Amino acid sequence: MTAKRIGILTSGGDCAGLNAVIRAVVLAAGRRGWTVVGIRQGTRGLMARPPMADTLGAEAADTGMMRMGGTVLGTTNHGDPFDFPMPDGRRLDRSDEVIEGFRLLGLDALIGIGGDGSLAILRRLARQGGIPLVGIPKTIDNDIGLTETAIGYQTAVAVATEALDRLQPTAASHSRVMVLEVMGRDAGHIALATGIAGGADVILIPEIPYDFPVIAEHLRRIQEGGRNFALVVVAEAVLTEEGRPVRQGRGSYGGIGHYVAERLTRDTGAETRVTVLGHVQRGGQPTAGDRLLASALGVHAVELVAEGRFDRMVAWINRQVGDVPIQHAIEHYQAVDSEGAIVKTARGLGICFGDRQETAA
Ligand code: F6P
């Protein structure tokens, strides 16, 4: 087989495990005698002239990459090339420049690491420009369809669970209700998994509408049972009672934890404190699980390039590495299944979601 020259880029929000997957691609491609070109700042690197890209050498294959948070390639979660925000306020379609950047680098294929939004943009570019594309799923939100888990999610849950481990003793010492707000954009996976793993009393997720009286009643029962504290986990995308999202700054979610805490204080008289975990969930060392996943998905992505199987996303399915059409993964957006096994587990543990099913239990 002829030697190939493949490009790799990270796109969307960073997360733990991105450097581990870059390393896996460099190692697996290197074993075939291929060159891997690291494209900087996602598609912005292909828009720049000359394109911002370097051949990835031994340092990218180093074991240290496995442990390192962030992405050595840089990334961006704004700057859709089809609707690119220019400094003068105009929005331009710069997709042809990105495609030309790919050609200028003399690449045979592109491996794009991203969430559902990034993969949709990359796929559109690939189809428009005839770019042979393989996608690798990453997002702490874990909402990409057709893969059981995406790179970064397990680390985010581990970080958030450690936060609950630290909040619980201080909650007990001060007889407080501790509210932990976690990320997840529009899906409640991080909140749900963290709430179970960290022993929360209440989990609020966007997929399950809640009522404050139900939560207040649950907290009252805990107190009557002789416990002086409670732990509440809230996903950032949970809406207010009036159905309003709580946002900060440029439009990112943030602040629903404070809203919930104020209401709980008003309704129950409890002393509350709020922790908004934010980007702490994205940085830091990946867990062993994320390192393993990143390695497996990176190696398989190179196999797909070798086999000439493009427009596919590598995936983790039934304890195996597999692959699915990128379009199918995007179409099967994976919110929390409110009737699924994990929600049932939480209900079985007596965790309150703030819905009426809880009062019936
Ligand atoms: O999609 C990953 C994510 O961390 C979401 O959980 C969160 O809502 C968003 O990105 C934050 O984006 P930014 O880094 O732009 O604040």
PDB file of C-alpha atoms and ligand atoms in Angstrom, residues 77 139-141 183-185 236 250 252-253 279 282, ligand 1:
ATOM      1  CA  ASN A  77     -16.235  25.794  19.367  1.00  0.00           C
ATOM      2  CA  THR A 139     -17.726  15.280  24.132  1.00  0.00           C
ATOM      3  CA  ILE A 140     -18.116  15.419  27.875  1.00  0.00           C
ATOM      4  CA  ASP A 141     -21.862  15.710  27.179  1.00  0.00           C
ATOM      5  CA  MET A 183     -22.180  20.723  32.444  1.00  0.00           C
ATOM      6  CA  GLY A 184     -23.820  18.728  29.709  1.00  0.00           C
ATOM      7  CA  ARG A 185     -25.253  21.348  27.342  1.00  0.00           C
ATOM      8  CA  GLU A 236     -26.756  23.241  33.465  1.00  0.00           C
ATOM      9  CA  ARG A 250     -21.819  34.653  25.296  1.00  0.00           C
ATOM     10  CA  SER A 252     -23.200  29.285  27.477  1.00  0.00           C
ATOM     11  CA  TYR A 253     -25.403  27.803  30.168  1.00  0.00           C
ATOM     12  CA  HIS A 279     -14.703  23.864  32.827  1.00  0.00           C
ATOM     13  CA  ARG A 282     -13.123  19.377  30.790  1.00  0.00           C
TER      14      ARG A 282
HETATM   15  O1  F6P B   1     -20.127  20.684  24.829  1.00  0.00           O
HETATM   16  C1  F6P B   1     -19.192  20.705  25.854  1.00  0.00           C
HETATM   17  C2  F6P B   1     -19.472  21.825  26.822  1.00  0.00           C
HETATM   18  O2  F6P B   1     -18.532  21.766  27.859  1.00  0.00           O
HETATM   19  C3  F6P B   1     -20.890  21.846  27.371  1.00  0.00           C
HETATM   20  O3  F6P B   1     -21.077  20.889  28.392  1.00  0.00           O
HETATM   21  C4  F6P B   1     -21.006  23.269  27.818  1.00  0.00           C
HETATM   22  O4  F6P B   1     -22.352  23.690  27.839  1.00  0.00           O
HETATM   23  C5  F6P B   1     -20.226  24.018  26.775  1.00  0.00           C
HETATM   24  O5  F6P B   1     -19.338  23.086  26.178  1.00  0.00           O
HETATM   25  C6  F6P B   1     -19.437  25.187  27.296  1.00  0.00           C
HETATM   26  O6  F6P B   1     -18.888  25.865  26.219  1.00  0.00           O
HETATM   27  P1  F6P B   1     -17.794  27.004  26.366  1.00  0.00           P
HETATM   28  O7  F6P B   1     -16.464  26.314  26.521  1.00  0.00           O
HETATM   29  O8  F6P B   1     -17.894  27.769  25.118  1.00  0.00           O
HETATM   30  O9  F6P B   1     -18.137  27.798  27.601  1.00  0.00           O
END
